[in-house]
Amino acid sequence: MDKGKNNWTALVFMFILMILAAFVENTKGIFIPTFKEQFSVGDTQIGNMLIITSGAYMVLTFLGGALCQKFGQKNVFIIGIILLIISLITLSKAQSFIILLFGMGLSSAGLALISIASNTILPIIVITAQTIIMNLMHFFYGFGSTLGQSLFGFLLSKGIQWRSIFLYIAITYGIILIAFVFVKIPKPKIAHGEDKLSFKDVITNKLILAYMLALGFYVFAEQGTGNWFVNYLIKAKGFTQENAALYLSLFFGTLTIGRLLGGFVVHKLGYFKVLITSLSIGVILYVLGLIIGGKGILIVSFAGMFFAITFPTIVLTVSKVFTQRTAYITGLVVTASNFMAMIFNWITGYINDKINPDNAIFIIPICGALSVISMLYINKNTKSILKHP
């Protein structure tokens, strides 16, 4: 009884941390126009900032699994929260673009530790209905994105400085840290005697590579929307910052609804059958909205519902397909996906600068389509394993 209560308490804190993580991670797009103006930088420099944040996230994701195994998930959560507090205070005091880059990189490191701790502890806390709980956890991330996008856009329009916003989030994390110290997190049982999977084994395994591509293309499609959609609407379509932020918040709002409901659909109909159909619809809607433009941009926002289940469900299936060295493979797949997102963020920034935002934005749905193609290969080779959630 007490163990079950402790597990639910841990889950509640994970949900809260996911909301706050979305506040930090998916609000960069809101602040990009302000950063460009205050620090006199262009889209290429902003692309470099996104590379640094993705790079820090990638490295700490790779190392995070080992840290969880050595120190336990609770300590990794605490380290991640402390890094975020330091980074947010740094950002609130940033007077140069270099300090801004440092603060952004540090915040991504903290976010990565919290993410890997959440994804590795969830299978231990939750035994049944893992698909539903995994999507529910990411539902709270989407909820945080929606709330953060709309709230921060509103605060900026009312003259509240971005530095003050970062400071308020740091204070919130400080309160969470104090409370989290008293939460009991179960420690995973470490299996001994598993065959060591070498890096060579990984890069020569076509199925693992397909997972890297499927997740990598998707991660950029979602991150790219958060990072570049507002910039596109302002520069290419003449939207105000507040209106552009509203459309972005609607995208993450529909994504949030999709994650709330999508887990039940996947649980009933199967993993990749739903994934392929859903993301395909999302890509079509995304392109259609961009082509129509104007009020048609609302269609892009609605596409978020069909993007929703992709990340949490793909990550969950890794543990179903690869029963040996699961944490190691999951870490590598997520690391590779973040590396791909880093590269495509830079490419998008470069095309924004050298060509125009109208062309750059189409990289997002193209990557979504490539994710679908990769999932078709995975589905073909895992049908006998992933019979039903």
Short mmCIF file of C-alpha atoms in Angstrom, two decimals:
data_model
loop_
_atom_site.label_atom_id
_atom_site.label_comp_id
_atom_site.label_asym_id
_atom_site.label_seq_id
_atom_site.Cartn_x
_atom_site.Cartn_y
_atom_site.Cartn_z
CA MET A 1 0.00 0.00 0.00
CA ASP A 2 2.72 2.43 1.01
CA LYS A 3 4.79 1.39 -1.99
CA GLY A 4 1.89 2.11 -4.34
CA LYS A 5 1.31 5.48 -2.68
CA ASN A 6 5.01 6.35 -3.02
CA ASN A 7 4.93 5.36 -6.70
CA TRP A 8 1.95 7.63 -7.36
CA THR A 9 3.64 10.48 -5.49
CA ALA A 10 6.73 10.00 -7.66
CA LEU A 11 4.55 10.00 -10.79
CA VAL A 12 2.86 13.25 -9.75
CA PHE A 13 6.25 14.92 -9.31
CA MET A 14 7.34 13.59 -12.71
CA PHE A 15 4.22 15.13 -14.25
CA ILE A 16 5.01 18.48 -12.58
CA LEU A 17 8.62 18.32 -13.78
CA MET A 18 7.41 17.62 -17.33
CA ILE A 19 5.22 20.75 -17.22
CA LEU A 20 8.13 22.89 -16.02
CA ALA A 21 10.51 21.31 -18.55
CA ALA A 22 8.14 22.34 -21.34
CA PHE A 23 8.08 25.87 -19.90
CA VAL A 24 11.85 26.06 -20.35
CA GLU A 25 12.38 24.02 -23.51
CA ASN A 26 9.48 24.99 -25.76
CA THR A 27 9.36 28.72 -25.06
CA LYS A 28 12.63 29.56 -26.84
CA GLY A 29 10.65 30.22 -30.01
CA ILE A 30 8.65 32.92 -28.22
CA PHE A 31 11.82 34.73 -27.16
CA ILE A 32 13.83 34.35 -30.41
CA PRO A 33 12.61 37.65 -31.98
CA THR A 34 13.44 39.44 -28.70
CA PHE A 35 16.89 37.81 -28.48
CA LYS A 36 17.64 38.87 -32.07
CA GLU A 37 16.66 42.46 -31.32
CA GLN A 38 18.36 42.86 -27.93
CA PHE A 39 21.61 41.07 -28.81
CA SER A 40 21.75 42.22 -32.49
CA VAL A 41 22.07 38.70 -33.93
CA GLY A 42 20.61 36.99 -37.00
CA ASP A 43 19.00 33.64 -37.67
CA THR A 44 22.35 31.92 -38.19
CA GLN A 45 23.47 32.92 -34.67
CA ILE A 46 20.11 31.76 -33.33
CA GLY A 47 20.70 28.50 -35.17
CA ASN A 48 24.06 28.25 -33.39
CA MET A 49 22.28 28.77 -30.06
CA LEU A 50 19.93 25.91 -30.88
CA ILE A 51 22.91 23.73 -31.83
CA ILE A 52 24.49 24.38 -28.43
CA THR A 53 21.27 23.56 -26.59
CA SER A 54 20.75 20.40 -28.66
CA GLY A 55 24.39 19.42 -28.21
CA ALA A 56 24.24 19.76 -24.43
CA TYR A 57 21.00 17.81 -24.36
CA MET A 58 22.50 15.10 -26.56
CA VAL A 59 25.63 14.63 -24.43
CA LEU A 60 23.75 14.54 -21.12
CA THR A 61 21.17 12.13 -22.55
CA PHE A 62 24.00 9.79 -23.53
CA LEU A 63 25.61 10.07 -20.07
CA GLY A 64 22.34 10.20 -18.15
CA GLY A 65 21.63 6.48 -18.32
CA ALA A 66 24.98 5.66 -16.73
CA LEU A 67 24.41 8.32 -14.07
CA CYS A 68 21.02 6.81 -13.23
CA GLN A 69 22.58 3.38 -12.88
CA LYS A 70 25.40 4.64 -10.65
CA PHE A 71 23.64 7.24 -8.49
CA GLY A 72 19.94 6.38 -8.85
CA GLN A 73 17.17 8.28 -10.60
CA LYS A 74 16.33 10.47 -7.61
CA ASN A 75 19.84 11.92 -7.45
CA VAL A 76 19.82 12.48 -11.21
CA PHE A 77 16.50 14.33 -10.89
CA ILE A 78 18.01 16.53 -8.16
CA ILE A 79 21.17 17.27 -10.18
CA GLY A 80 19.00 18.17 -13.18
CA ILE A 81 16.83 20.54 -11.14
CA ILE A 82 19.89 22.26 -9.63
CA LEU A 83 21.40 22.75 -13.11
CA LEU A 84 18.13 24.29 -14.28
CA ILE A 85 17.99 26.69 -11.34
CA ILE A 86 21.56 27.85 -12.00
CA SER A 87 20.92 28.19 -15.74
CA LEU A 88 17.70 30.16 -15.32
CA ILE A 89 19.31 32.58 -12.88
CA THR A 90 22.19 32.97 -15.37
CA LEU A 91 19.73 33.68 -18.19
CA SER A 92 17.88 36.24 -16.07
CA LYS A 93 21.17 38.15 -15.65
CA ALA A 94 22.51 37.68 -19.22
CA GLN A 95 23.80 40.92 -20.73
CA SER A 96 25.64 39.37 -23.69
CA PHE A 97 24.86 36.73 -26.28
CA ILE A 98 27.74 34.56 -24.99
CA ILE A 99 26.20 34.42 -21.51
CA LEU A 100 22.85 33.66 -23.12
CA LEU A 101 24.43 30.73 -24.98
CA PHE A 102 26.01 29.42 -21.76
CA GLY A 103 22.72 29.64 -19.87
CA MET A 104 20.79 27.92 -22.66
CA GLY A 105 23.34 25.11 -22.85
CA LEU A 106 23.23 24.57 -19.09
CA SER A 107 19.44 24.50 -19.10
CA SER A 108 19.45 21.82 -21.81
CA ALA A 109 21.83 19.73 -19.71
CA GLY A 110 19.42 19.88 -16.77
CA LEU A 111 16.44 19.08 -18.99
CA ALA A 112 18.24 16.05 -20.43
CA LEU A 113 18.95 14.60 -16.99
CA ILE A 114 15.32 15.01 -15.93
CA SER A 115 14.12 13.45 -19.18
CA ILE A 116 16.36 10.37 -19.06
CA ALA A 117 15.55 9.83 -15.38
CA SER A 118 11.82 10.00 -16.14
CA ASN A 119 11.97 7.64 -19.11
CA THR A 120 14.10 5.05 -17.31
CA ILE A 121 12.15 5.03 -14.03
CA LEU A 122 8.68 4.86 -15.61
CA PRO A 123 8.80 1.11 -16.48
CA ILE A 124 9.77 0.40 -12.85
CA ILE A 125 6.97 2.49 -11.35
CA VAL A 126 4.29 1.42 -13.86
CA ILE A 127 3.75 -2.26 -14.62
CA THR A 128 0.48 -2.19 -16.60
CA ALA A 129 -0.91 0.20 -19.23
CA GLN A 130 2.57 1.60 -19.88
CA THR A 131 1.50 3.06 -23.24
CA ILE A 132 -1.25 5.09 -21.59
CA ILE A 133 0.96 6.33 -18.74
CA MET A 134 3.87 7.16 -21.07
CA ASN A 135 1.60 9.24 -23.30
CA LEU A 136 0.00 10.77 -20.21
CA MET A 137 3.42 11.84 -18.95
CA HIS A 138 4.11 13.53 -22.27
CA PHE A 139 0.58 14.97 -22.19
CA PHE A 140 1.71 17.03 -19.22
CA TYR A 141 4.74 18.14 -21.26
CA GLY A 142 2.39 19.28 -24.01
CA PHE A 143 0.16 20.98 -21.44
CA GLY A 144 3.21 22.87 -20.16
CA SER A 145 4.11 23.88 -23.71
CA THR A 146 0.63 25.21 -24.39
CA LEU A 147 0.44 27.09 -21.10
CA GLY A 148 3.97 28.43 -21.47
CA GLN A 149 3.55 29.61 -25.07
CA SER A 150 0.32 31.48 -24.40
CA LEU A 151 1.33 32.80 -20.97
CA PHE A 152 4.79 34.02 -22.00
CA GLY A 153 3.45 35.58 -25.20
CA PHE A 154 0.88 37.44 -23.09
CA LEU A 155 3.46 38.54 -20.50
CA LEU A 156 5.79 39.86 -23.22
CA SER A 157 2.93 41.81 -24.78
CA LYS A 158 2.29 43.39 -21.35
CA GLY A 159 5.89 44.52 -21.01
CA ILE A 160 7.16 41.79 -18.67
CA GLN A 161 10.81 41.17 -19.58
CA TRP A 162 12.01 37.69 -20.55
CA ARG A 163 14.70 37.94 -17.84
CA SER A 164 12.00 38.28 -15.18
CA ILE A 165 10.13 35.29 -16.62
CA PHE A 166 13.24 33.09 -16.37
CA LEU A 167 13.78 34.22 -12.78
CA TYR A 168 10.20 33.31 -11.82
CA ILE A 169 10.68 29.82 -13.27
CA ALA A 170 13.93 29.43 -11.30
CA ILE A 171 12.08 30.26 -8.07
CA THR A 172 9.42 27.68 -8.94
CA TYR A 173 12.10 25.03 -9.50
CA GLY A 174 13.60 25.93 -6.12
CA ILE A 175 10.29 25.21 -4.39
CA ILE A 176 9.93 21.92 -6.29
CA LEU A 177 13.48 20.91 -5.32
CA ILE A 178 12.78 21.34 -1.60
CA ALA A 179 9.62 19.23 -1.82
CA PHE A 180 11.21 16.60 -4.09
CA VAL A 181 13.90 15.77 -1.52
CA PHE A 182 11.20 14.07 0.58
CA VAL A 183 9.80 11.97 -2.28
CA LYS A 184 10.76 8.29 -2.29
CA ILE A 185 11.84 7.00 -5.70
CA PRO A 186 12.23 3.22 -6.12
CA LYS A 187 15.66 2.07 -7.26
CA PRO A 188 15.77 -0.20 -10.32
CA LYS A 189 17.12 -3.72 -10.01
CA ILE A 190 20.29 -3.93 -12.05
CA ALA A 191 20.49 -7.11 -14.10
CA HIS A 192 23.89 -8.75 -14.11
CA GLY A 193 25.38 -10.89 -16.78
CA GLU A 194 23.84 -9.21 -19.82
CA ASP A 195 25.95 -9.39 -22.92
CA LYS A 196 27.61 -6.08 -23.63
CA LEU A 197 26.36 -4.47 -26.81
CA SER A 198 29.20 -2.66 -28.53
CA PHE A 199 28.86 0.57 -30.46
CA LYS A 200 29.77 -1.37 -33.61
CA ASP A 201 26.85 -3.72 -32.99
CA VAL A 202 24.54 -0.73 -32.75
CA ILE A 203 25.61 1.09 -35.91
CA THR A 204 25.43 -2.12 -37.95
CA ASN A 205 21.95 -3.03 -36.72
CA LYS A 206 19.53 -1.76 -39.37
CA LEU A 207 16.56 -1.82 -37.02
CA ILE A 208 18.32 0.35 -34.44
CA LEU A 209 19.37 2.76 -37.18
CA ALA A 210 15.76 2.90 -38.39
CA TYR A 211 14.69 3.79 -34.85
CA MET A 212 17.29 6.56 -34.77
CA LEU A 213 16.02 7.98 -38.06
CA ALA A 214 12.33 7.68 -37.18
CA LEU A 215 12.78 9.41 -33.84
CA GLY A 216 15.36 11.90 -35.10
CA PHE A 217 13.27 13.19 -38.00
CA TYR A 218 10.25 13.46 -35.71
CA VAL A 219 12.08 15.21 -32.87
CA PHE A 220 13.15 17.95 -35.26
CA ALA A 221 9.63 18.26 -36.67
CA GLU A 222 8.28 18.95 -33.18
CA GLN A 223 11.25 20.99 -31.92
CA GLY A 224 11.51 22.87 -35.20
CA THR A 225 7.91 23.99 -34.85
CA GLY A 226 8.62 25.25 -31.34
CA ASN A 227 11.82 26.99 -32.42
CA TRP A 228 10.98 28.42 -35.85
CA PHE A 229 7.21 28.68 -36.31
CA VAL A 230 6.82 32.03 -34.53
CA ASN A 231 9.83 33.43 -36.39
CA TYR A 232 8.26 32.29 -39.70
CA LEU A 233 4.88 33.85 -38.95
CA ILE A 234 6.41 37.19 -37.95
CA LYS A 235 9.02 37.50 -40.71
CA ALA A 236 7.24 35.84 -43.63
CA LYS A 237 3.57 36.43 -42.86
CA GLY A 238 3.61 39.69 -40.89
CA PHE A 239 1.95 38.35 -37.75
CA THR A 240 2.36 40.19 -34.46
CA GLN A 241 4.40 38.40 -31.81
CA GLU A 242 1.31 37.85 -29.65
CA ASN A 243 -0.74 36.35 -32.51
CA ALA A 244 2.16 34.18 -33.68
CA ALA A 245 2.61 32.88 -30.14
CA LEU A 246 -1.11 32.06 -30.03
CA TYR A 247 -0.88 29.85 -33.15
CA LEU A 248 2.13 28.07 -31.68
CA SER A 249 0.31 27.54 -28.38
CA LEU A 250 -2.61 26.07 -30.34
CA PHE A 251 -0.23 23.61 -32.01
CA PHE A 252 1.01 22.39 -28.65
CA GLY A 253 -2.54 22.54 -27.31
CA THR A 254 -3.80 20.07 -29.92
CA LEU A 255 -0.64 18.01 -29.35
CA THR A 256 -1.54 17.93 -25.66
CA ILE A 257 -5.06 16.69 -26.38
CA GLY A 258 -3.62 14.05 -28.72
CA ARG A 259 -1.35 12.73 -25.97
CA LEU A 260 -4.18 12.66 -23.47
CA LEU A 261 -6.31 10.51 -25.77
CA GLY A 262 -3.75 8.88 -28.05
CA GLY A 263 -2.40 6.41 -25.50
CA PHE A 264 -5.82 4.74 -25.32
CA VAL A 265 -5.98 4.47 -29.12
CA VAL A 266 -2.52 2.90 -29.33
CA HIS A 267 -3.37 0.55 -26.46
CA LYS A 268 -6.43 -0.65 -28.40
CA LEU A 269 -5.20 -0.74 -32.02
CA GLY A 270 -1.45 -1.34 -31.86
CA TYR A 271 1.79 0.64 -31.96
CA PHE A 272 3.03 1.40 -35.47
CA LYS A 273 -0.32 1.05 -37.22
CA VAL A 274 -1.52 4.08 -35.28
CA LEU A 275 1.84 5.89 -35.39
CA ILE A 276 2.17 5.73 -39.18
CA THR A 277 -1.43 6.76 -39.85
CA SER A 278 -1.44 9.58 -37.32
CA LEU A 279 1.84 11.23 -38.31
CA SER A 280 0.98 10.93 -42.03
CA ILE A 281 -2.23 12.89 -41.41
CA GLY A 282 -0.26 15.43 -39.37
CA VAL A 283 2.27 16.01 -42.17
CA ILE A 284 -0.48 16.46 -44.77
CA LEU A 285 -2.27 19.00 -42.58
CA TYR A 286 1.00 20.85 -41.89
CA VAL A 287 1.78 21.25 -45.60
CA LEU A 288 -1.81 22.18 -46.43
CA GLY A 289 -1.84 24.92 -43.80
CA LEU A 290 1.46 26.39 -45.02
CA ILE A 291 0.29 26.42 -48.64
CA ILE A 292 -3.06 28.07 -47.85
CA GLY A 293 -1.49 30.64 -45.49
CA GLY A 294 -3.46 33.37 -43.73
CA LYS A 295 -6.23 31.83 -41.66
CA GLY A 296 -5.14 28.47 -43.08
CA ILE A 297 -2.24 28.58 -40.61
CA LEU A 298 -4.80 27.30 -38.12
CA ILE A 299 -4.58 23.95 -39.95
CA VAL A 300 -0.89 23.76 -39.01
CA SER A 301 -1.85 24.26 -35.38
CA PHE A 302 -4.40 21.44 -35.65
CA ALA A 303 -1.70 19.12 -37.04
CA GLY A 304 -0.23 18.96 -33.54
CA MET A 305 -2.93 16.48 -32.51
CA PHE A 306 -1.60 13.97 -35.04
CA PHE A 307 2.04 14.54 -34.06
CA ALA A 308 1.19 13.82 -30.43
CA ILE A 309 1.83 10.13 -29.79
CA THR A 310 4.96 9.76 -31.92
CA PHE A 311 7.78 10.43 -29.44
CA PRO A 312 6.47 8.66 -26.31
CA THR A 313 5.25 5.61 -28.23
CA ILE A 314 8.43 5.14 -30.27
CA VAL A 315 10.55 5.39 -27.10
CA LEU A 316 8.32 2.86 -25.34
CA THR A 317 8.56 0.33 -28.18
CA VAL A 318 12.36 0.33 -27.93
CA SER A 319 12.07 -1.49 -24.59
CA LYS A 320 9.63 -3.96 -26.16
CA VAL A 321 11.78 -4.75 -29.20
CA PHE A 322 15.22 -4.77 -27.53
CA THR A 323 15.02 -6.71 -24.27
CA GLN A 324 18.81 -6.85 -23.83
CA ARG A 325 20.69 -3.64 -22.90
CA THR A 326 17.45 -1.69 -23.21
CA ALA A 327 18.63 1.44 -21.38
CA TYR A 328 21.84 1.57 -23.44
CA ILE A 329 19.98 1.30 -26.75
CA THR A 330 17.31 3.78 -25.66
CA GLY A 331 20.01 6.28 -24.68
CA LEU A 332 21.74 5.90 -28.04
CA VAL A 333 18.49 6.23 -30.01
CA VAL A 334 17.48 9.38 -28.13
CA THR A 335 21.01 10.80 -28.40
CA ALA A 336 21.04 10.21 -32.16
CA SER A 337 17.62 11.85 -32.48
CA ASN A 338 18.86 14.95 -30.66
CA PHE A 339 21.95 15.06 -32.88
CA MET A 340 19.71 15.04 -35.94
CA ALA A 341 17.53 17.78 -34.46
CA MET A 342 20.65 19.86 -33.79
CA ILE A 343 21.78 19.58 -37.41
CA PHE A 344 18.37 20.36 -38.87
CA ASN A 345 17.94 23.35 -36.55
CA TRP A 346 21.19 24.77 -37.89
CA ILE A 347 20.13 24.08 -41.48
CA THR A 348 16.81 25.82 -40.86
CA GLY A 349 18.53 28.87 -39.41
CA TYR A 350 20.95 29.01 -42.34
CA ILE A 351 18.17 28.78 -44.94
CA ASN A 352 16.21 31.45 -43.06
CA ASP A 353 19.20 33.77 -43.36
CA LYS A 354 20.45 32.92 -46.86
CA ILE A 355 17.19 32.20 -48.70
CA ASN A 356 13.94 32.99 -46.86
CA PRO A 357 11.66 31.74 -44.07
CA ASP A 358 9.03 30.60 -46.62
CA ASN A 359 11.36 27.86 -47.85
CA ALA A 360 12.97 27.06 -44.50
CA ILE A 361 9.69 26.18 -42.77
CA PHE A 362 9.03 23.29 -45.20
CA ILE A 363 11.97 21.38 -43.74
CA ILE A 364 9.67 20.55 -40.82
CA PRO A 365 6.96 18.59 -42.70
CA ILE A 366 9.61 16.98 -44.92
CA CYS A 367 11.28 15.57 -41.81
CA GLY A 368 7.87 14.40 -40.59
CA ALA A 369 7.40 12.48 -43.84
CA LEU A 370 10.87 10.91 -43.54
CA SER A 371 9.96 9.78 -40.02
CA VAL A 372 6.90 8.00 -41.44
CA ILE A 373 9.06 6.22 -44.04
CA SER A 374 11.44 5.04 -41.31
CA MET A 375 8.52 3.77 -39.23
CA LEU A 376 7.27 1.73 -42.19
CA TYR A 377 10.57 -0.17 -42.12
CA ILE A 378 10.36 -0.66 -38.34
CA ASN A 379 6.78 -1.90 -38.58
CA LYS A 380 7.71 -4.43 -41.26
CA ASN A 381 10.48 -5.88 -39.09
CA THR A 382 8.75 -5.87 -35.70
CA LYS A 383 5.26 -7.21 -36.45
CA SER A 384 6.00 -10.53 -34.78
CA ILE A 385 7.31 -8.78 -31.63
CA LEU A 386 4.88 -5.88 -31.26
CA LYS A 387 1.70 -7.85 -31.73
CA HIS A 388 -0.31 -5.68 -29.31
CA PRO A 389 0.42 -3.24 -26.47
#
